[in-house]
Structure formats: structure tokens, C-alpha cells
Amino acid sequence: MKIPTADPATFALSDWQSFVSEQGHKPFRARQIYRWIHHRGTFDPEQMTDLPQDLREALGELGLSEPGSVSFVYEAADGTRKILLDLKDETRLECVLIPMTSVGPDDDDDGEPVGSRVRVTLCVSTQVGCAMGCTFCASGQAGLVRGLRAAEILAQVYVARRYLKESEDLRNLVFMGMGEPLHHYDETKRALDFLTDPDGAAISPRRITVSTVGLVPGIRRLGADYSGKIGLALSLHAADDETRSRIMPMNRRYPIAELMQALREYPLPPRRRITIEYTLIRDVNDSEAHADRLASLLRGLPVKVNLIPMNSIEASDYRGADQDRVSSFQGRLAARGYSCFVRTRRGDEVSAACGQLALKGIAPERLVRKLS
Ligand code: SAH
């Protein structure tokens, strides 16, 4: 029997078609399996209750199974949930569910009523650790363990959906967890393809944002592969090369001028904007002069700016900017006409905030129910 050597968890529909016909089953079974995985969100053949038993067994023999199992779920007082997934090679990864109930912008400008539903954003990881070496980031300081397989990226979405509350809708996916998505492009793209497939998870590309340190070739590929429909976020953090190279080593490879050129060329659909992330680090990039430089740099670009007061991490002496610096930074950008929001710290006490994704020091009482 001809079995494709690829991971069955990420078989294309056509792979499933060959598989079921080789197994002597009717062609419609292929779509059924595909929808169990990418629409219903399970990789476990035993859950696929409307498949014949022998087909379920064949799927088990093929090696189809959940890429990870949930080991812990922690919930912070603000409703942020951090889900820890144990992968088959015993590495562990984290994703974070963030209810967008707090005051602040709704990034979504499609004008749909929210009603009483709570919109939740899921923060997805693409690697265990990260190779980019940003000096203020826990993942960056830890280094790269390995990239995730597409199925492991998908599993975060499919598993996290099981932890939504009655009143919640999973609204946005942000690739802002551990790792640099554009440094792990192929598997990230495979995952994006399943997530946006109308027969699969059917998530609109405009509800997905990929965040990058600024790998220029990756930005261009992403733009070309999805015609600019996938949202782009750039972790800029400084508007001059000297400061940026100091905190983000990758800036030496792709300096700011090149980055800005790549942003200008990103094939953004009308009315969409690129997100600029700016982590405010005390006495490093948080002065009014820095704000003015940022405003000048971004002039003419369709952007919105997210300011993130830096969250402290063990591996770095850098500290978050003081509140008054954050306010005056925001004020100066707003005065120049930028839409500019301060991201409030979410899930801090379960170490779920930006750059803190690493397992340690979580109070046991924050552990919530774990699904089997
Ligand atoms: N590698 C991608 C995505 C992961 S990081 C990127 O760099 O964009 C997601 C965001 O968290 C980035 O903007 C990153 O700079 C920011 N971040 C990292 N460490 C942080 C910290 N300690 N405090 C606040 N934000 C941080």
C-alpha cells in the first residue's frame, strides 16, 4: 500500500482521498476525516465516531493522534488562560487565550455587533524557544529548542477552542507566542493554509496576525503567498538602527530602512493596517525624542501602534517604562495623528504576558480544570 510519508495530522484532502480508497472505503470518508481534524478539531481517531471501526483502526495504525496533550491550564484573575501542551518529544509549549473584555481598541473594524459575546484572542507559538535573541524577551534569551510541526501549531488552536467559555467566541489568532514565525516559514504556512481553508478551520485570514522581528524575505513571502490578507505585525521597538540593533540583533541583518521598504510593499488590502509593536523599555527607547523619531519614521504608512510596557523577565535587567513615560509617549504619537494604544498587561500572574512564556513560578491555585 502506498502511504504518504508525511505527518498524517497534516494530510491534504487529496492524501486522505488516496488513503481511503486504498483502504477500500468510499470517497466521502476522506472529507469526513479532514473535517474531523480541521473543522471539529480532533486528531484522535477514536473521537471520529461516525467512521467505521476498521477505518478508525487504520487511522490509528497510520499514526494519526493528538500532537500534544494538555498538562496544565492556568487562569489569571482577568480571565486570561495559559494552556500548556506536552508534545510527544517531551518539549512543552504554551498558548494563551485572552478575552478582550477590557477597555481598549477592538482591532476588528468589520462593524459586526459584539452583543453579549466575549471576543477572545488566541496567542499561538511557532517554535519552542527562539533564535532571534532579543535582549528583553525570555524566549529570545533562552534560545531555540526547535521549530513546531504544522500539526503542533494547529493543535494549539484546536485544543484552545475546547477551553472557551459559553459566552466566548474565538475571534482572532495572533502569532505572537514563542518563536519567530517567519524564521519557521514552511511549517507556519502549512498551518495557516489549514486554518484559512474554508473546508478546514475556516478562519478568515484577516482575523489572523503574524508578528515578526522583521525578517524581510519572510515578510515578502507572506505578503505574496496570501495577497496581503494575513495581518502583519512588526516588532519595531526602536526607530533608529543604533537602539534597535542593541535590543534586537536581527536589526543588523535587516536594518530599519529595508524593513520600512518591505512594509511599504506589503500588499495590504484597502482599509487594513499594519500593526507596529513597540515595547517600552525604561531609559532605552521610551523618551519623547524616541516617540518623535517613531512618528517621523512611520509617516505615510498605514499603521496602528501598540505600545507594550515591557514585562520584566529574569534573564534581563531591563525594566518596563514608567507610567508617565508611557503616557507621554502615547500622547506624542497621538498628537501626530497615529492611532496608538497601550496594551495592558494581561495574565501577568500566570506569566502569560508578552515575552514571559516559560514555565515557572505559577501559583497552584491558578490551575483550572483540565479536560481529559
Ligand atoms: N517573534 C515574533 C513574535 C513573538 S514575540 C516577534 O518578535 O514579533 C511577541 C511580542 O512580544 C513581540 O512584539 C515582542 O517584542 C514582545 N515582547 C517580547 N518580550 C517582551 C517583554 N519582556 N515585554 C513586553 N513585550 C515583549
Coordinates of C-alpha atoms and ligand atoms in Angstrom, one line a residue:
M1 CA 0.0 0.0 0.0
K2 CA 1.2 3.4 -0.9
I3 CA 1.2 5.6 2.3
P4 CA 2.5 9.1 2.1
T5 CA 5.4 9.6 4.4
A6 CA 4.3 13.0 5.6
D7 CA 2.6 13.5 9.0
P8 CA -0.9 12.2 8.7
A9 CA -2.1 15.0 11.0
T10 CA -1.4 17.4 8.2
F11 CA -2.5 15.3 5.2
A12 CA -4.2 17.3 2.5
L13 CA -7.7 16.3 1.4
S14 CA -6.1 14.6 -1.6
D15 CA -3.9 12.5 0.6
W16 CA -7.0 11.4 2.5
Q17 CA -8.7 10.5 -0.7
S18 CA -5.9 8.2 -1.7
F19 CA -5.8 6.7 1.8
V20 CA -9.5 5.9 2.0
S21 CA -9.6 4.4 -1.5
E22 CA -6.5 2.2 -0.7
Q23 CA -8.4 1.1 2.4
G24 CA -11.4 0.2 0.3
H25 CA -13.7 2.9 1.7
K26 CA -16.0 5.3 -0.1
P27 CA -14.5 8.6 -1.3
F28 CA -16.7 10.7 1.0
R29 CA -14.8 9.3 4.0
A30 CA -11.9 11.4 3.1
R31 CA -13.7 14.7 3.6
Q32 CA -15.2 13.3 6.8
I33 CA -11.7 12.7 8.2
Y34 CA -10.5 16.0 7.1
R35 CA -13.4 17.8 8.7
W36 CA -13.0 15.9 12.0
I37 CA -9.4 17.2 12.2
H38 CA -9.7 20.7 10.9
H39 CA -13.3 21.6 11.5
R40 CA -14.1 19.7 14.7
G41 CA -10.6 19.9 15.9
T42 CA -9.6 16.4 16.9
F43 CA -6.7 14.3 15.7
D44 CA -7.8 11.3 17.7
P45 CA -9.4 8.6 15.5
E46 CA -11.4 7.2 18.5
Q47 CA -13.3 10.5 18.6
M48 CA -14.3 10.2 15.0
T49 CA -17.5 8.4 16.0
D50 CA -19.2 8.3 12.6
L51 CA -16.4 6.5 10.9
P52 CA -16.5 2.7 10.6
Q53 CA -14.4 0.9 13.2
D54 CA -11.9 -0.6 10.7
L55 CA -11.2 2.8 9.3
R56 CA -10.6 4.3 12.7
E57 CA -8.2 1.5 13.4
A58 CA -6.4 2.1 10.1
L59 CA -6.1 5.8 11.1
G60 CA -4.5 4.7 14.4
E61 CA -2.1 2.4 12.5
L62 CA -1.2 5.2 10.2
G63 CA -0.1 7.2 13.3
L64 CA -2.8 9.8 13.4
S65 CA -3.1 11.1 17.0
E66 CA -3.1 14.3 19.0
P67 CA 0.2 16.1 18.6
G68 CA 0.2 17.2 22.2
S69 CA -1.7 16.7 25.4
V70 CA -2.8 19.4 27.8
S71 CA -0.8 19.2 31.0
F72 CA -1.9 22.4 32.7
V73 CA -4.3 25.3 32.2
Y74 CA -3.8 28.4 34.4
E75 CA -6.3 31.2 34.6
A76 CA -5.4 34.7 35.7
A77 CA -7.8 37.0 37.5
D78 CA -8.5 38.8 34.3
G79 CA -9.7 35.6 32.6
T80 CA -6.5 35.1 30.5
R81 CA -5.9 31.4 30.3
K82 CA -2.5 29.9 29.6
I83 CA -2.6 26.3 28.2
L84 CA 0.5 24.1 28.5
L85 CA 0.8 21.4 25.9
D86 CA 3.1 18.5 26.3
L87 CA 4.4 17.4 22.9
K88 CA 5.5 13.9 22.1
D89 CA 9.2 14.5 22.4
E90 CA 8.6 15.9 25.9
T91 CA 9.1 19.5 25.0
R92 CA 6.4 21.8 26.3
L93 CA 4.7 24.7 24.7
E94 CA 2.3 27.4 25.7
C95 CA -0.5 29.3 24.2
V96 CA -2.6 32.0 25.7
L97 CA -6.4 32.7 25.4
I98 CA -7.1 36.4 26.0
P99 CA -10.7 37.6 26.5
M100 CA -10.9 41.1 25.0
T101 CA -13.3 42.4 27.6
S102 CA -11.1 45.2 28.9
V103 CA -11.4 48.7 27.6
G104 CA -9.3 49.3 24.6
P105 CA -9.5 49.0 20.9
D106 CA -11.3 46.3 19.1
D107 CA -8.8 45.9 16.3
D108 CA -11.5 44.4 14.2
D109 CA -13.2 47.1 12.0
D110 CA -15.7 45.0 10.3
G111 CA -18.5 46.6 12.2
E112 CA -20.2 43.4 13.3
P113 CA -22.2 43.7 16.5
V114 CA -20.5 42.2 19.5
G115 CA -23.7 41.8 21.6
S116 CA -23.1 40.0 24.8
R117 CA -20.5 37.7 23.3
V118 CA -16.9 38.0 24.5
R119 CA -14.3 38.0 21.8
V120 CA -11.2 36.0 22.6
T121 CA -7.8 36.3 21.0
L122 CA -5.5 33.3 21.0
C123 CA -1.8 33.8 21.1
V124 CA 0.0 31.0 19.2
S125 CA 3.6 29.8 19.3
T126 CA 5.5 28.6 16.3
Q127 CA 8.7 27.5 17.9
V128 CA 9.9 26.2 21.3
G129 CA 12.2 29.0 22.3
C130 CA 13.5 31.4 19.7
A131 CA 16.7 32.1 17.8
M132 CA 16.3 35.8 17.3
G133 CA 18.0 36.8 20.6
C134 CA 16.0 39.9 21.5
T135 CA 17.6 41.0 24.8
F136 CA 14.3 41.9 26.6
C137 CA 12.5 38.6 25.8
A138 CA 12.5 35.4 27.8
S139 CA 12.2 33.2 24.7
G140 CA 14.9 35.1 22.9
Q141 CA 17.3 34.7 25.9
A142 CA 16.5 31.0 26.2
G143 CA 17.5 30.3 22.6
L144 CA 15.9 27.9 20.1
V145 CA 14.9 24.4 21.1
R146 CA 13.1 23.5 17.9
G147 CA 10.5 24.6 15.4
L148 CA 7.0 23.3 15.8
R149 CA 5.5 21.0 13.2
A150 CA 2.4 22.4 11.5
A151 CA 0.2 19.9 13.4
E152 CA 1.6 21.2 16.7
I153 CA 0.8 24.8 15.6
L154 CA -2.8 23.7 14.6
A155 CA -3.2 21.7 17.9
Q156 CA -2.9 25.0 19.9
V157 CA -5.9 26.4 18.1
Y158 CA -8.0 23.2 18.1
V159 CA -7.2 22.5 21.8
A160 CA -7.7 26.1 23.0
R161 CA -11.2 26.1 21.4
R162 CA -12.2 23.5 24.0
Y163 CA -11.4 25.9 26.8
L164 CA -13.6 28.7 25.6
K165 CA -16.5 29.6 27.9
E166 CA -20.1 29.6 26.9
S167 CA -20.2 33.3 26.3
E168 CA -16.9 33.4 24.3
D169 CA -16.0 33.3 20.6
L170 CA -12.6 32.7 19.3
R171 CA -12.2 35.8 17.2
N172 CA -8.5 36.5 16.4
L173 CA -5.4 34.5 16.2
V174 CA -2.1 36.2 16.8
F175 CA 1.2 34.5 16.1
M176 CA 2.8 36.3 19.0
G177 CA 3.7 33.4 21.3
M178 CA 7.1 31.8 21.5
G179 CA 9.2 31.8 18.4
E180 CA 9.7 33.8 15.2
P181 CA 7.0 32.6 12.7
L182 CA 8.9 33.9 9.6
H183 CA 12.1 32.1 10.8
H184 CA 10.0 28.9 10.6
Y185 CA 8.1 29.8 7.4
D186 CA 7.2 26.5 5.8
E187 CA 5.5 24.9 8.8
T188 CA 3.9 28.2 9.7
K189 CA 2.5 28.4 6.2
R190 CA 1.2 24.9 6.3
A191 CA -0.7 25.6 9.5
L192 CA -2.0 28.9 8.0
D193 CA -3.3 27.0 5.0
F194 CA -5.4 24.6 7.1
L195 CA -6.6 27.4 9.4
T196 CA -7.8 29.5 6.5
D197 CA -9.2 26.6 4.4
P198 CA -13.0 27.1 4.1
D199 CA -13.3 23.3 4.3
G200 CA -10.9 23.3 7.3
A201 CA -10.9 25.6 10.3
A202 CA -12.3 28.3 8.1
I203 CA -10.8 31.2 9.9
S204 CA -10.8 34.4 7.8
P205 CA -7.2 35.4 7.1
R206 CA -8.0 38.9 8.2
R207 CA -8.5 37.6 11.7
I208 CA -5.0 36.2 11.8
T209 CA -2.0 38.3 12.5
V210 CA 1.6 37.1 12.1
S211 CA 4.1 39.0 14.2
T212 CA 7.8 39.3 13.2
V213 CA 11.1 40.8 14.4
G214 CA 11.3 41.9 10.8
L215 CA 12.7 39.2 8.6
V216 CA 12.4 41.0 5.3
P217 CA 12.3 38.0 2.9
G218 CA 9.7 36.4 5.1
I219 CA 7.5 39.5 5.1
R220 CA 7.7 39.5 1.3
R221 CA 6.8 35.8 1.1
L222 CA 3.9 36.1 3.5
G223 CA 2.6 39.1 1.5
A224 CA 2.9 37.2 -1.8
D225 CA 1.5 33.9 -0.6
Y226 CA -1.7 35.4 1.0
S227 CA -2.0 38.5 -1.2
G228 CA -1.6 40.6 2.0
K229 CA -4.7 39.2 3.6
I230 CA -3.0 37.8 6.6
G231 CA -2.4 40.6 9.1
L232 CA 1.1 41.7 9.7
A233 CA 2.6 43.0 12.9
L234 CA 6.1 44.3 13.1
S235 CA 8.0 44.3 16.4
L236 CA 9.8 47.6 15.8
H237 CA 10.7 48.7 19.4
A238 CA 13.1 51.5 18.2
A239 CA 13.1 53.9 15.3
D240 CA 16.9 54.2 14.9
D241 CA 19.3 51.5 14.0
E242 CA 21.6 52.0 16.9
T243 CA 19.0 51.5 19.6
R244 CA 17.3 48.7 17.6
S245 CA 20.4 46.7 17.0
R246 CA 21.2 47.0 20.7
I247 CA 18.0 45.3 21.7
M248 CA 17.2 43.2 18.6
P249 CA 20.3 41.6 17.0
M250 CA 18.4 40.8 13.8
N251 CA 18.4 44.5 13.0
R252 CA 22.0 44.2 11.9
R253 CA 20.8 41.9 9.1
Y254 CA 17.7 43.8 8.2
P255 CA 18.1 47.4 9.2
I256 CA 15.2 49.8 9.5
A257 CA 15.3 51.3 6.0
E258 CA 15.0 47.9 4.5
L259 CA 12.2 47.0 6.8
M260 CA 10.2 50.1 6.0
Q261 CA 10.6 49.3 2.3
A262 CA 9.2 45.8 2.9
L263 CA 6.2 47.3 4.8
R264 CA 5.5 49.8 2.0
E265 CA 5.5 46.9 -0.4
Y266 CA 3.2 44.6 1.7
P267 CA 0.1 44.1 -0.5
L268 CA -2.3 45.3 2.2
P269 CA -6.0 45.3 1.2
P270 CA -7.8 48.6 1.4
R271 CA -8.6 49.9 4.9
R272 CA -6.3 47.4 6.6
R273 CA -3.3 48.5 8.6
I274 CA 0.0 47.0 9.7
T275 CA 0.4 46.8 13.5
I276 CA 3.6 48.3 14.9
E277 CA 4.5 46.8 18.2
Y278 CA 6.7 48.9 20.4
T279 CA 7.8 47.5 23.8
L280 CA 8.7 50.4 26.0
I281 CA 11.9 49.8 27.9
R282 CA 12.9 52.1 30.7
D283 CA 15.6 54.6 29.6
V284 CA 16.3 52.6 26.4
N285 CA 13.5 53.6 23.9
D286 CA 10.9 55.5 26.0
S287 CA 11.8 59.2 25.7
E288 CA 9.8 61.8 23.9
A289 CA 12.6 62.1 21.4
H290 CA 12.2 58.4 20.6
A291 CA 8.4 58.9 20.2
D292 CA 9.1 61.8 17.7
R293 CA 11.6 59.7 15.8
L294 CA 9.0 56.9 15.6
A295 CA 6.3 59.3 14.4
S296 CA 8.6 60.6 11.6
L297 CA 9.7 57.1 10.6
L298 CA 6.1 55.8 10.2
R299 CA 4.8 58.8 8.3
G300 CA 2.7 57.9 5.4
L301 CA 2.4 54.2 6.3
P302 CA -0.9 52.6 7.0
V303 CA -0.2 51.6 10.6
K304 CA -1.6 51.4 14.1
V305 CA 0.8 51.4 17.0
N306 CA 0.6 49.1 20.0
L307 CA 2.7 50.2 22.9
I308 CA 3.6 47.5 25.4
P309 CA 5.2 48.5 28.6
M310 CA 8.0 45.9 28.9
N311 CA 7.2 42.9 31.2
S312 CA 10.1 42.0 33.5
I313 CA 11.9 38.8 32.8
E314 CA 14.5 37.0 34.9
A315 CA 17.2 36.9 32.2
S316 CA 17.4 40.7 31.7
D317 CA 18.0 43.8 33.8
Y318 CA 15.8 45.9 31.5
R319 CA 12.6 47.2 33.1
G320 CA 9.3 48.5 31.8
A321 CA 8.9 52.2 31.2
D322 CA 7.3 54.2 34.0
Q323 CA 3.7 55.1 33.6
D324 CA 4.3 58.8 32.9
R325 CA 6.7 57.9 30.2
V326 CA 4.2 55.6 28.6
S327 CA 1.6 58.3 28.7
S328 CA 3.7 61.0 27.2
F329 CA 5.0 58.6 24.5
Q330 CA 1.4 57.7 23.6
G331 CA 0.4 61.4 23.7
R332 CA 3.1 62.5 21.3
L333 CA 2.2 59.8 18.7
A334 CA -1.5 60.6 19.1
A335 CA -0.8 64.3 18.5
R336 CA 0.9 63.4 15.2
G337 CA -2.3 61.6 14.2
Y338 CA -1.4 58.0 14.9
S339 CA -3.8 55.5 16.3
C340 CA -1.9 54.3 19.3
F341 CA -2.9 52.1 22.1
V342 CA -1.3 50.9 25.2
R343 CA -1.6 47.2 25.6
T344 CA -2.4 46.5 29.2
R345 CA -0.6 43.7 30.9
R346 CA -2.7 40.5 30.6
G347 CA -2.3 37.4 32.6
D348 CA 0.8 38.6 34.4
E349 CA 0.4 36.5 37.5
V350 CA 0.4 33.3 35.4
S351 CA 3.4 34.5 33.4
A352 CA 1.3 34.7 30.3
A353 CA 2.3 38.2 29.3
C354 CA 4.4 39.0 26.2
G355 CA 7.9 37.7 26.5
Q356 CA 7.2 35.7 29.6
L357 CA 6.3 32.4 28.1
A358 CA 8.3 29.9 30.1
L359 CA 7.2 27.6 32.7
K360 CA 8.0 28.7 36.2
G361 CA 6.5 30.1 39.4
I362 CA 2.8 29.7 38.8
A363 CA 0.7 29.5 41.9
P364 CA -1.1 26.1 42.0
E365 CA -4.5 27.8 42.9
R366 CA -4.4 29.3 39.4
L367 CA -4.8 25.8 37.9
V368 CA -8.1 25.3 36.4
R369 CA -10.0 22.3 35.2
K370 CA -8.1 20.1 32.8
L371 CA -10.1 18.4 30.1
S372 CA -9.2 14.7 29.5
Ligands
SAH1 N1 9.0 36.7 17.1 C1 7.8 37.5 16.9 C2 6.6 37.0 17.8 C3 6.8 36.7 19.2 S1 7.0 38.0 20.4 C4 8.0 39.0 17.2 O1 9.1 39.3 17.7 O2 7.2 39.8 16.8 C5 5.5 38.8 20.5 C6 5.7 40.3 21.0 O3 6.1 40.4 22.4 C7 6.8 41.0 20.2 O4 6.4 42.3 19.9 C8 7.9 41.0 21.3 O5 8.8 42.0 21.0 C9 7.1 41.3 22.5 N2 7.9 41.0 23.8 C10 8.9 40.1 23.9 N3 9.4 40.2 25.2 C11 8.7 41.1 25.8 C12 8.7 41.6 27.2 N4 9.5 41.2 28.1 N5 7.8 42.6 27.5 C13 6.9 43.1 26.5 N6 6.8 42.6 25.3 C14 7.7 41.7 24.9

